[in-house]
mmCIF file of C-alpha atoms in Angstrom:
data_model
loop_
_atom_site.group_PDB
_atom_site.id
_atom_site.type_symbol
_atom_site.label_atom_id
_atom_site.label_comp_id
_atom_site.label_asym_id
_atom_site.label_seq_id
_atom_site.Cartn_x
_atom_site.Cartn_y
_atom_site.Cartn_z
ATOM 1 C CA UNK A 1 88.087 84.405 94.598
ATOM 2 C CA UNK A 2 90.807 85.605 96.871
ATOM 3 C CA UNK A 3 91.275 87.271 100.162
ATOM 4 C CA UNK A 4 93.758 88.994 101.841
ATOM 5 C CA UNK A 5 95.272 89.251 105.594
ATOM 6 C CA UNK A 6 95.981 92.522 106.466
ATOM 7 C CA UNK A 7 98.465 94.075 109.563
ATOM 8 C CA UNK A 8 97.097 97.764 110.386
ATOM 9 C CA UNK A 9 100.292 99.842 111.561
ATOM 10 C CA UNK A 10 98.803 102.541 113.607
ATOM 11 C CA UNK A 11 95.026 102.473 114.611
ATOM 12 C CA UNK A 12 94.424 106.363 114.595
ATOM 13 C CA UNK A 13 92.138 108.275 112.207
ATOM 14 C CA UNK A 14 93.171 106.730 108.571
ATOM 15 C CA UNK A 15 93.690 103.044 108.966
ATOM 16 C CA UNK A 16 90.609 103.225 111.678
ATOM 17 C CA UNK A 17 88.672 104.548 108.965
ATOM 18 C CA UNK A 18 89.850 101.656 106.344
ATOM 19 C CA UNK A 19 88.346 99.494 109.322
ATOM 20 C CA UNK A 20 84.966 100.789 108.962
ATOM 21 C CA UNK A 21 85.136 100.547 104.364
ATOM 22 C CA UNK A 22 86.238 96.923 105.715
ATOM 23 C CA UNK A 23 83.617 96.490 108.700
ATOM 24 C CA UNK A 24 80.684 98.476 106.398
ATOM 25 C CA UNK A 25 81.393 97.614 102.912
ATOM 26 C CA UNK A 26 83.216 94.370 102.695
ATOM 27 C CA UNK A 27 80.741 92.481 100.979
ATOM 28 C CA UNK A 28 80.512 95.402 98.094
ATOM 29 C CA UNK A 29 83.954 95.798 98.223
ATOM 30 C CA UNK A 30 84.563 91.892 97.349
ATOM 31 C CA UNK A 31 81.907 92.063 94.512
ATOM 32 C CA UNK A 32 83.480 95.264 93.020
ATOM 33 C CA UNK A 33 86.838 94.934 93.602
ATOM 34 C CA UNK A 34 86.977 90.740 92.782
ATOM 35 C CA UNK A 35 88.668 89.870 96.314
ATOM 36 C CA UNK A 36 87.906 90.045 99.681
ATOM 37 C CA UNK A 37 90.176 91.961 102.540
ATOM 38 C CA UNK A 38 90.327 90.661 106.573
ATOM 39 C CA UNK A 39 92.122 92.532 109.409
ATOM 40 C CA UNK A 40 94.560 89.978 110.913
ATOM 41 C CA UNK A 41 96.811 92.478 112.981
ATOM 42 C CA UNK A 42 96.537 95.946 114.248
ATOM 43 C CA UNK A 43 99.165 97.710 116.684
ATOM 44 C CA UNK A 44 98.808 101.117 117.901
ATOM 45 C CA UNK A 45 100.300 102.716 120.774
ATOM 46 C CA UNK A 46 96.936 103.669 122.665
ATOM 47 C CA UNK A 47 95.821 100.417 122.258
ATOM 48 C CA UNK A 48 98.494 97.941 122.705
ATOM 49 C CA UNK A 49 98.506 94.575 119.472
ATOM 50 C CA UNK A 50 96.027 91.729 118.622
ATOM 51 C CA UNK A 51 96.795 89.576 116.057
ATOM 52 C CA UNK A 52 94.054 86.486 115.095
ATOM 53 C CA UNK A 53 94.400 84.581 112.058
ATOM 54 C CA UNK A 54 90.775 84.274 111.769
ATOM 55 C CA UNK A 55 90.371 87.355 111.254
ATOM 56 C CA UNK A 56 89.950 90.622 113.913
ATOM 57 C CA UNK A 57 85.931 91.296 114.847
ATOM 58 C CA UNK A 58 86.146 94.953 113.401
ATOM 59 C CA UNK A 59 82.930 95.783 115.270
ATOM 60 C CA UNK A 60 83.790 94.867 118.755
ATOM 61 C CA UNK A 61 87.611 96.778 118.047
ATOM 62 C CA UNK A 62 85.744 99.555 116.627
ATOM 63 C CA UNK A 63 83.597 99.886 119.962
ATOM 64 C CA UNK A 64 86.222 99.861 122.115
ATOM 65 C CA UNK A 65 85.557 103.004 124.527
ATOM 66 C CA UNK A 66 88.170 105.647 125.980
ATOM 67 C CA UNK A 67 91.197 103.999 127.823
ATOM 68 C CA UNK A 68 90.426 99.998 126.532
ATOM 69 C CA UNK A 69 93.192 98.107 125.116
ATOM 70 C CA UNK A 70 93.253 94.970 122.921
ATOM 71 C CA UNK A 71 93.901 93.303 126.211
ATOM 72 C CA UNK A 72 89.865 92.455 126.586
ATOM 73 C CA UNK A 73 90.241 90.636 123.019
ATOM 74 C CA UNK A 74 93.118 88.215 124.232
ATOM 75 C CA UNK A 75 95.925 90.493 122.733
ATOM 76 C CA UNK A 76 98.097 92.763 124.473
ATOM 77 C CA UNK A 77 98.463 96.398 126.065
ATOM 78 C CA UNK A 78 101.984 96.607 124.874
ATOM 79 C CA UNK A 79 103.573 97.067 121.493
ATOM 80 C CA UNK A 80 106.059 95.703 119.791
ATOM 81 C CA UNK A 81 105.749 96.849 115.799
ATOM 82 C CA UNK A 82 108.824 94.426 114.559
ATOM 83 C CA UNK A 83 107.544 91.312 116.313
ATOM 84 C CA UNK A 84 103.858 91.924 114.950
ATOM 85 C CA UNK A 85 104.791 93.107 111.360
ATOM 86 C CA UNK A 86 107.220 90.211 110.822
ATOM 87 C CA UNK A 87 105.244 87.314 112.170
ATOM 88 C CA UNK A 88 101.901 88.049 111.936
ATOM 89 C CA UNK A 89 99.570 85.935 109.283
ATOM 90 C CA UNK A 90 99.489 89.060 106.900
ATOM 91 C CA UNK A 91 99.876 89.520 103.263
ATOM 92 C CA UNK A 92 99.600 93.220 103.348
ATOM 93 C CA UNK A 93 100.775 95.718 106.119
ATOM 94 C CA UNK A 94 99.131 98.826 106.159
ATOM 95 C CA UNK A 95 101.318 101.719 107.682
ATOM 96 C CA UNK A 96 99.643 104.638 108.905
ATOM 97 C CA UNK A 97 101.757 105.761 111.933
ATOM 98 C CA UNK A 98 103.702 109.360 111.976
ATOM 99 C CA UNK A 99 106.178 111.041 109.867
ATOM 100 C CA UNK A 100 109.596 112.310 111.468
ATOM 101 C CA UNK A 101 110.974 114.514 109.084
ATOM 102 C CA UNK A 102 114.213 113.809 109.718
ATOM 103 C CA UNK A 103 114.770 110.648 109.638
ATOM 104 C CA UNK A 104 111.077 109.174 108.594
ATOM 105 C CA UNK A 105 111.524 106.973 111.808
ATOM 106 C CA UNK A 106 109.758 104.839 112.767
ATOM 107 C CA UNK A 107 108.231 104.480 109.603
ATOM 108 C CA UNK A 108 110.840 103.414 107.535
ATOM 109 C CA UNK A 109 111.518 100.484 109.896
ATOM 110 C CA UNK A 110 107.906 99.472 109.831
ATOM 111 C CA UNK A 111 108.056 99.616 105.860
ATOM 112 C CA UNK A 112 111.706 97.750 106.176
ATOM 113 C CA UNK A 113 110.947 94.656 108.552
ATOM 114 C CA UNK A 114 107.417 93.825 106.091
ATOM 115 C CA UNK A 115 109.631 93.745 103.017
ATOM 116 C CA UNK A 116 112.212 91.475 104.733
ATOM 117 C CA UNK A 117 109.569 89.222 105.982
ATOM 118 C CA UNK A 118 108.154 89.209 102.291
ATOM 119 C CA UNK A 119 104.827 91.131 102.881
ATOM 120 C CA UNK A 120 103.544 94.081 100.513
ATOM 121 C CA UNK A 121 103.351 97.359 101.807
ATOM 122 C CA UNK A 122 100.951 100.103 101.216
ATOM 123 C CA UNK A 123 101.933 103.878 103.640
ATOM 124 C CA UNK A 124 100.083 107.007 103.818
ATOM 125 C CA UNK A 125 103.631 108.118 105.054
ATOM 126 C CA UNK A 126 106.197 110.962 103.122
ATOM 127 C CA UNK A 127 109.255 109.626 105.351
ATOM 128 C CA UNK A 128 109.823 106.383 104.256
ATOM 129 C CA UNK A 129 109.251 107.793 100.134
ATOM 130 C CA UNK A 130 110.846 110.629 100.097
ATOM 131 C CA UNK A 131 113.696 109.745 102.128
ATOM 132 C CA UNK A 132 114.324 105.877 101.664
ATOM 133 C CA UNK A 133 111.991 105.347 98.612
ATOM 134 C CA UNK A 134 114.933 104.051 96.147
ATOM 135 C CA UNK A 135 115.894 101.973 99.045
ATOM 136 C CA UNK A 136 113.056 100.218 99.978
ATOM 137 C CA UNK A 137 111.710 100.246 96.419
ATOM 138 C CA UNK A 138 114.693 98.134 95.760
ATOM 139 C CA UNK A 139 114.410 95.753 98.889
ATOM 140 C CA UNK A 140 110.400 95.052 97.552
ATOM 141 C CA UNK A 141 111.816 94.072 94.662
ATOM 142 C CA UNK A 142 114.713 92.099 96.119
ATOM 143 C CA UNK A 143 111.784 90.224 98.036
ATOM 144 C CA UNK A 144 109.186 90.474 95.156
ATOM 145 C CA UNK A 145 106.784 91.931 96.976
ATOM 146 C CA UNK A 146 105.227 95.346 96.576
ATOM 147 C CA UNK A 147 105.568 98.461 97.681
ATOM 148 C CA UNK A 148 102.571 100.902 97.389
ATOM 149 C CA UNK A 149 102.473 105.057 98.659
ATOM 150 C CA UNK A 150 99.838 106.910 96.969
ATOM 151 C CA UNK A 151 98.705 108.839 99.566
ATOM 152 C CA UNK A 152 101.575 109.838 100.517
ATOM 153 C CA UNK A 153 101.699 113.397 98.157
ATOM 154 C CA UNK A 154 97.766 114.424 97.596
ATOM 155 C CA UNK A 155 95.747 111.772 99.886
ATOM 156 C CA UNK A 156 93.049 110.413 97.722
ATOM 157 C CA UNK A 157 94.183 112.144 94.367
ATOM 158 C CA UNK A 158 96.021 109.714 92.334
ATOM 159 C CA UNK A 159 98.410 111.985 91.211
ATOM 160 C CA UNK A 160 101.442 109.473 91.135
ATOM 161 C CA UNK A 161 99.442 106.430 89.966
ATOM 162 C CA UNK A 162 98.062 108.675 87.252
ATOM 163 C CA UNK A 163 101.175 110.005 85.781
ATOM 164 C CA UNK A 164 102.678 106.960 86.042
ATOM 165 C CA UNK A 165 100.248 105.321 84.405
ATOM 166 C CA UNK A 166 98.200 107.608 81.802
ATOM 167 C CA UNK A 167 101.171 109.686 81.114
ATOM 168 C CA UNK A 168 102.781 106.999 78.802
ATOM 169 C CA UNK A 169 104.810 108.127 75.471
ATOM 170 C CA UNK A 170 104.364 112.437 77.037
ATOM 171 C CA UNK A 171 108.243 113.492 78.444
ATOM 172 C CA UNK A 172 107.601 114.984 81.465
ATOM 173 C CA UNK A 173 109.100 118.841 81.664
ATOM 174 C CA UNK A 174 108.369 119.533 85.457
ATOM 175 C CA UNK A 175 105.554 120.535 87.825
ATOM 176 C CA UNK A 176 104.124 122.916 90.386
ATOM 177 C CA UNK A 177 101.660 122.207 92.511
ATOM 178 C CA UNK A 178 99.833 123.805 95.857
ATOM 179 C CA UNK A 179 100.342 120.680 98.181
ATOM 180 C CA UNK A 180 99.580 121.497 101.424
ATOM 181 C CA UNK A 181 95.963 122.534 102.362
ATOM 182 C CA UNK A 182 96.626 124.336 106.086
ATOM 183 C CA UNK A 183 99.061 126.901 104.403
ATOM 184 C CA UNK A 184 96.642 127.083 101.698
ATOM 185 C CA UNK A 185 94.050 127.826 104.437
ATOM 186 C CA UNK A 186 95.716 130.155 106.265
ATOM 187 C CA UNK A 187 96.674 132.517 103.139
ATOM 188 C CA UNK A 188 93.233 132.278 101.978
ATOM 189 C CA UNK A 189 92.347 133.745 105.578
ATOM 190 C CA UNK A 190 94.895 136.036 105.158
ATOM 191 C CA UNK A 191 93.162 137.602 102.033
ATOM 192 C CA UNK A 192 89.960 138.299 104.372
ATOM 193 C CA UNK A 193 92.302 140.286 106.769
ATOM 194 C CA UNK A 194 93.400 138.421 109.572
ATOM 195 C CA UNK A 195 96.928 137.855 110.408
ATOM 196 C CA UNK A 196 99.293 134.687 109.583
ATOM 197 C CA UNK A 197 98.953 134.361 113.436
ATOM 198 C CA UNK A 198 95.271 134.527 113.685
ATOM 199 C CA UNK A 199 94.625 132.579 110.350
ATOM 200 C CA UNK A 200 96.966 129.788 112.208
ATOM 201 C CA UNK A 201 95.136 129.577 115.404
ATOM 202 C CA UNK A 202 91.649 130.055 113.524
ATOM 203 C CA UNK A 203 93.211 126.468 111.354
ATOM 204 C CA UNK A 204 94.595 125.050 114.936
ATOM 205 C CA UNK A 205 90.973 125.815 116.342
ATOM 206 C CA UNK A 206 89.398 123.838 112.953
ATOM 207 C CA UNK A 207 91.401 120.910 112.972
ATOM 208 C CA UNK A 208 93.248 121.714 110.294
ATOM 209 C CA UNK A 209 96.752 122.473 111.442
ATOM 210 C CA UNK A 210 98.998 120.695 114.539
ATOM 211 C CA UNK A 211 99.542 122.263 117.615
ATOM 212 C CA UNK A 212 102.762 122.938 116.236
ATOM 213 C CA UNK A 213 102.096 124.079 112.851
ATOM 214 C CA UNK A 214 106.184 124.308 111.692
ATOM 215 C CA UNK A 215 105.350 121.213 109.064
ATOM 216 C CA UNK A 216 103.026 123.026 107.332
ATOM 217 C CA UNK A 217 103.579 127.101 107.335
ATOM 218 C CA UNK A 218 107.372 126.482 107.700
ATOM 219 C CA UNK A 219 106.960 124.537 104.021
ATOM 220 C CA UNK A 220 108.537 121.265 105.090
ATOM 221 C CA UNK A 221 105.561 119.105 104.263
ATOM 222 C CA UNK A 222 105.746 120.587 101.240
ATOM 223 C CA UNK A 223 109.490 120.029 100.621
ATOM 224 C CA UNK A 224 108.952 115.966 101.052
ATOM 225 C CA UNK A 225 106.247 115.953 98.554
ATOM 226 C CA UNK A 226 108.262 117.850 96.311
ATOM 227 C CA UNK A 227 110.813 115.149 96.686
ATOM 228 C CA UNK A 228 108.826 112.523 96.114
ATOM 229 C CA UNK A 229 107.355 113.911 92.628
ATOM 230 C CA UNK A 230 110.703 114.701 91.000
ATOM 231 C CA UNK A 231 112.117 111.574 92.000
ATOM 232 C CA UNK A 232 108.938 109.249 91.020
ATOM 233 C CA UNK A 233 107.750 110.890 88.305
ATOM 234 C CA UNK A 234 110.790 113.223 86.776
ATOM 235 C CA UNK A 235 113.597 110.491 87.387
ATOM 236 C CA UNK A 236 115.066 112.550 89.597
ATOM 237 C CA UNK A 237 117.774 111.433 92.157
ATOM 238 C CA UNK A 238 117.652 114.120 94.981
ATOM 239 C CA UNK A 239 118.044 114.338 98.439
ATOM 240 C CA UNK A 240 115.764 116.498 100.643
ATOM 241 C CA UNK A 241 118.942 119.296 100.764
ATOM 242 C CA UNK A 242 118.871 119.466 97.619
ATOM 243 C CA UNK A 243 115.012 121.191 97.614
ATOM 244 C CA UNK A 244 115.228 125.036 98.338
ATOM 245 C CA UNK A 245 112.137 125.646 101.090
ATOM 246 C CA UNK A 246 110.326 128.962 102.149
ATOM 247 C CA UNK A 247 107.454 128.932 103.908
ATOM 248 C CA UNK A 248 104.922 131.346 104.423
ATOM 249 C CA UNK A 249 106.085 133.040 107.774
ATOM 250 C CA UNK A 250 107.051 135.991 106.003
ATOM 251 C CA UNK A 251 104.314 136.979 103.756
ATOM 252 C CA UNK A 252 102.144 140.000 105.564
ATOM 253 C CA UNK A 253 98.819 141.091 105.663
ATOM 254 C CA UNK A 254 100.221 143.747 103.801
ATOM 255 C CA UNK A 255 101.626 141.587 101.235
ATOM 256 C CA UNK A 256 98.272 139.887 100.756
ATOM 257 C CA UNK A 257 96.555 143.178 99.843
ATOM 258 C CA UNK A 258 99.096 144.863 97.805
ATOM 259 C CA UNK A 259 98.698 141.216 95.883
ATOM 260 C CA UNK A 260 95.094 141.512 95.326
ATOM 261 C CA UNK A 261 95.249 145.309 93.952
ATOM 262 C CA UNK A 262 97.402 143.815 91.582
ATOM 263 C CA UNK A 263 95.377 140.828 90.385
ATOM 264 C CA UNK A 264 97.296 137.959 91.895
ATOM 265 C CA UNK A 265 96.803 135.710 94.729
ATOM 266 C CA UNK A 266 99.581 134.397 97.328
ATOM 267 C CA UNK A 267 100.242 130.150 97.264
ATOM 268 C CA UNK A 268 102.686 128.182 98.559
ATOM 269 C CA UNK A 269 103.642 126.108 95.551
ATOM 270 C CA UNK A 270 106.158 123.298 95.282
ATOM 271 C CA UNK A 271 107.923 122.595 91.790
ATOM 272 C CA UNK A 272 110.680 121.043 89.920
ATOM 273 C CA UNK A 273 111.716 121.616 86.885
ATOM 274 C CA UNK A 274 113.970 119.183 84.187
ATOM 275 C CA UNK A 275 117.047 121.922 83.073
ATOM 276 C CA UNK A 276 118.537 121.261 80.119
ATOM 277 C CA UNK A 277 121.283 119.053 80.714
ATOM 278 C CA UNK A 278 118.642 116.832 82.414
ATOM 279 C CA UNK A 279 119.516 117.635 85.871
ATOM 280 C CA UNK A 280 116.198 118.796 87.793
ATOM 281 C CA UNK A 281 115.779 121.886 90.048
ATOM 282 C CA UNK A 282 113.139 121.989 92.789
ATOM 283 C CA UNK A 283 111.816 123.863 95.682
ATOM 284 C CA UNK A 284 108.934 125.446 97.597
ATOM 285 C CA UNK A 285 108.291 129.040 97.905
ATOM 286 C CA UNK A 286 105.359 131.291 98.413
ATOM 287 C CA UNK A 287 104.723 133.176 95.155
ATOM 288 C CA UNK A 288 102.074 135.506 94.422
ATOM 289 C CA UNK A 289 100.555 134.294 91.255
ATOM 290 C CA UNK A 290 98.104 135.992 88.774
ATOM 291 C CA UNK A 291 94.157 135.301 89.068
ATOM 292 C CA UNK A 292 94.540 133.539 85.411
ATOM 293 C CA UNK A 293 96.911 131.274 86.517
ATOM 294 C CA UNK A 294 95.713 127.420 86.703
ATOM 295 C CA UNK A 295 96.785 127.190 90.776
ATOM 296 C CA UNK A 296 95.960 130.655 91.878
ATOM 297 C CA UNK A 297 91.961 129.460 92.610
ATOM 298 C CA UNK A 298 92.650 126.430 94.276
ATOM 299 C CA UNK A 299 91.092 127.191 97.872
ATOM 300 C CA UNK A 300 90.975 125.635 101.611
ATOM 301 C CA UNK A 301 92.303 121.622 101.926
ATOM 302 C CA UNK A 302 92.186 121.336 97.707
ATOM 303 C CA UNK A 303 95.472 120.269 96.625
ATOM 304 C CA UNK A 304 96.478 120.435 92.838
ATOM 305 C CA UNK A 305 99.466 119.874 90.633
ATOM 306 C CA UNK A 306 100.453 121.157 87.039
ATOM 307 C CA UNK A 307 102.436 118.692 84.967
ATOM 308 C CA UNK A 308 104.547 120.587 82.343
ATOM 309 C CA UNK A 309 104.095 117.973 79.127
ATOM 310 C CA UNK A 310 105.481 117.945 75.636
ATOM 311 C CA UNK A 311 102.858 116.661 73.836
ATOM 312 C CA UNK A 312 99.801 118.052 75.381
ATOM 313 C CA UNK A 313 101.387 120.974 77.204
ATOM 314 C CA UNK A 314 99.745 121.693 81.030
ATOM 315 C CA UNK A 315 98.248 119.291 82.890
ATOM 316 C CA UNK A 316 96.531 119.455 86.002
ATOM 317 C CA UNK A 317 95.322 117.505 88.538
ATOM 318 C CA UNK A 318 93.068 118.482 91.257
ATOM 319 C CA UNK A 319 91.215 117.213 94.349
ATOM 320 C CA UNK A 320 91.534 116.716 98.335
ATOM 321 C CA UNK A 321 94.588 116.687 99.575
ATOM 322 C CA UNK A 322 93.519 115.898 103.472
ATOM 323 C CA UNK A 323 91.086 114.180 105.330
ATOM 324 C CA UNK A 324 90.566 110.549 106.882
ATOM 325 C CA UNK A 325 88.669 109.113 104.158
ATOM 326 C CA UNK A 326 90.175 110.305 101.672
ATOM 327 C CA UNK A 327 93.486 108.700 102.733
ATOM 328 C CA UNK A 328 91.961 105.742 103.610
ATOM 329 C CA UNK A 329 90.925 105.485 99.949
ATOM 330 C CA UNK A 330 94.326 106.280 99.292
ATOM 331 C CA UNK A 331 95.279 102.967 101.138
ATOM 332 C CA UNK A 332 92.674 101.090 99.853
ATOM 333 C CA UNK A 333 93.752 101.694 95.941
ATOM 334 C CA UNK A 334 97.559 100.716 97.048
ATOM 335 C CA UNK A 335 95.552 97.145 97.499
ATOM 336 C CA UNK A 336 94.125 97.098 94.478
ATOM 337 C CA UNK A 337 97.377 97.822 93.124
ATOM 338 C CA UNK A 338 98.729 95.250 94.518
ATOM 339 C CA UNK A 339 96.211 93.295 93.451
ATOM 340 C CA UNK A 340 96.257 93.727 90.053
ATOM 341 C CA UNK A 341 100.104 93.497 90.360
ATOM 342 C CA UNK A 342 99.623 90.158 91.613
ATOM 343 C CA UNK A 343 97.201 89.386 89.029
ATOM 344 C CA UNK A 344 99.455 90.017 86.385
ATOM 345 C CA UNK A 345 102.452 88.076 87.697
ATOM 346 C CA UNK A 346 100.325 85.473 88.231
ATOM 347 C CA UNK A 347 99.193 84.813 84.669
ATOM 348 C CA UNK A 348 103.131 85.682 83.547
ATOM 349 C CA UNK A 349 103.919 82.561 85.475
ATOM 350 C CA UNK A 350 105.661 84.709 88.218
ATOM 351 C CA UNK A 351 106.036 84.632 91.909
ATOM 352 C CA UNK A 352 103.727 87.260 93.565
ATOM 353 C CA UNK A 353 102.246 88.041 97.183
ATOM 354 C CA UNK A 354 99.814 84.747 98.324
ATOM 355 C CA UNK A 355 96.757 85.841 99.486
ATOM 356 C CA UNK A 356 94.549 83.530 101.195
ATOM 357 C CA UNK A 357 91.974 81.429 100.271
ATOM 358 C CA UNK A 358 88.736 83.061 100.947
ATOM 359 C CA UNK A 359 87.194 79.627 101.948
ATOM 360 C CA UNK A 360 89.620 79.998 105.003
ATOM 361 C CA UNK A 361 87.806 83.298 105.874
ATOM 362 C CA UNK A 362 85.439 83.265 109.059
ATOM 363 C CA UNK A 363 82.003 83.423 109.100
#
C-alpha cells in the first residue's frame, strides 16, 4: 500500500477542513480508499510555511490558537508559495487560496510552479480553470502529472467528473444550471418580501455572502463556472468575454411578486448551448422560470445543473454547491482521481506521480 505527501496551499476553511478527514479519519480513509495521505507542507498567509518530510503533526497545527505561526513548529512566519510548492517533499499540492477574477492570480501561479516541478494538482479554485485551464491542462500533461478541479463549479457535486465519466456514447446539447447559492438565497428572500438590499445584508449577516457581494449578485461567479462547463464538458473554446452576464441587481421586489401571480419563480441560471454549426453560446441571466420547470425549486446554497442529452433527453444533477466540507470532499476525490489515474498508468507500463512508500510514514 501507498501513501502520499501532500503541500496544502492556503490553510483557511477548506484545506483546514481536509486536515481534520486527514487528522480524524486517516486510518478509515487508508482502508477504504487503498492508500494512505500525510501533510508534508502547508503555507498560508496568517500562518507563515512548515514543511517536514515526516510528515506535519495535524493535531498540534490544528490547535494552534489566535495570532500563532508555524514558527513554534520550527517553520517560518513568512511565506514564500513558489519556494514551498516547488521544493517541498510533495506528490500532491492542494490549492485552496483565493480567486481574482481577473486574472485568477495567484492561483494560476501556484497551479503553474507544481506542474513544472512535476507534482499533481488538485484546486477548489475557478481562476486557474476557467481562465488558464487549456493551458495548464496541457503543461500537466507536458509533465505527466495530473491536474484535478472538481470543486471548482458545484463544491462536492461531481458534476464534471460525472459527465465526463457516465455520460459516455450521449452528445451533449448544452446546459443550464443555478450555480451560485448566495444569489439563490437572496431571491428566495426576495419572494418573502424583503428587498435585494435587505436579502443581501440578511446573507452577509449568515455567512453566506462577502462583504462585498459583487461576485455573487453581480453574476460573475457564475460567468466562470459557466466557462468552465462549456469548455470541459461541451468542447467549447471560449474566453470569459465571450459569456454574456446579468446579475440580479435589477430584479425588484416587484418583479418577484408579479412572478409568483404568474406561476414562476426568479433564478439566476447559467447556460450554454451547442448552435448548429457547432459553435456554443453561453451566458448568465436572471430568468423567471415556471414552477414546473426542473431548476425553478432548487432553494438556499443547493446548486443544480440540467444537461441537454440526445439519447436520454434532460439530465440533472443536484446537491450543495457551498460549504467547507463539502469542498474539502471535493479535494479529497481529485486524490482519488489521481489515484486511480496513477493506478492505471501504472499497470499500462507508464510513468505516473510516485507516491511514497507507506513504510516511510511516521508513527
Amino acid at each position: 500500500m501507498t501513501t502520499y505527501n501532500l503541500a496544502l496551499i492556503g490553510f483557511g476553511g477548506v484545506n483546514r477542513t481536509l486536515a481534520e478527514l486527514i487528522q480524524s479519519r486517516g486510518s478509515q480513509l487508508q482502508a477504504d480508499l487503498g492508500f494512505g495521505l500525510r501533510v508534508t507542507a502547508i503555507t498560508d498567509l496568517r500562518l507563515g510555511s512548515l514543511v517536514d518530510a515526516g510528515g506535519i503533526d495535524l493535531a498540534a497545527v490544528l490547535a494552534l490558537g489566535p495570532g500563532a505561526t508555524f514558527e513554534q513548529f520550527g517553520g517560518s512566519a513568512e511565506t514564500d508559495n513558489e519556494a514551498v510548492i516547488r521544493n517541498c517533499p510533495a506528490d500532491i499540492v492542494v490549492e485552496a487560496t483565493f480567486t481574482n477574477p481577473d486574472d485568477g492570480e495567484p492561483a494560476v501561479s501556484h497551479v503553474r510552479w507544481a506542474i513544472e516541478a512535476g507534482k499533481s494538482v488538485c484546486t477548489t479554485n475557478k481562476g486557474p480553470v476557467a481562465l488558464r485551464g487549456r493551458e495548464l491542462a496541457a503543461l500537466a500533461a507536458e509533465h505527466g502529472v495530473a491536474f484535478e478541479f472538481e470543486g471548482s463549479v458545484m463544491s462536492g457535486t461531481p458534476v464534471i467528473r460525472l459527465a465526463k465519466q457516465m455520460f459516455g456514447g450521449l452528445r451533449l446539447g448544452g446546459f443550464e444550471g443555478i450555480m451560485n447559492g448566495t444569489s439563490n438565497y437572496v431571491l428566495g428572500r426576495m419572494e418573502s418580501g424583503l428587498s435585494l438590499q435587505e436579502a443581501v445584508r440578511e446573507a452577509q449577516d449568515l455567512g453566506y455572502a462577502e462583504a462585498n457581494p459583487s461576485a455573487d449578485i453581480d453574476g460573475y461567479d457564475v460567468q466562470l463556472k459557466v466557462l468552465i462547463l462549456a469548455n470541459e464538458l461541451l468542447g467549447a473554446s471560449l474566453e470569459l468575454s465571450d459569456i454574456s452576464r446579468e446579475g440580479i441587481s435589477s430584479v425588484t421586489v416587484q418583479d418577484v411578486r408579479q412572478a409568483s401571480l404568474e406561476g414562476k419563480r426568479w433564478k439566476l441560471v447559467g447556460s450554454a448551448q451547442r448552435n448548429p454549426d457547432g459553435s456554443v453560446t453561453a451566458g448568465v441571466a436572471p430568468q423567471a422560470l415556471p414552477l414546473e420547470h426542473g431548476l425553478a425549486g432548487v432553494s438556499g446554497a443547493t446548486n443544480a445543473v440540467a444537461f441537454s442529452t440526445d439519447l436520454l433527453g434532460q439530465v440533472t444533477v443536484s446537491g450543495p454547491g457551498a460549504g467547507r466540507i463539502e469542498t474539502a470532499y471535493a479535494l479529497l476525490s481529485d486524490i482519488i482521481a489521481i489515484h486511480a489515474r496513477n493506478s492505471s498508468s501504472a499497470q499500462a507500463g507508464a510513468p505516473a506521480v510516485a507516491p511514497a512508500p507507506i513504510e516511510a510514514a511516521r508513527a
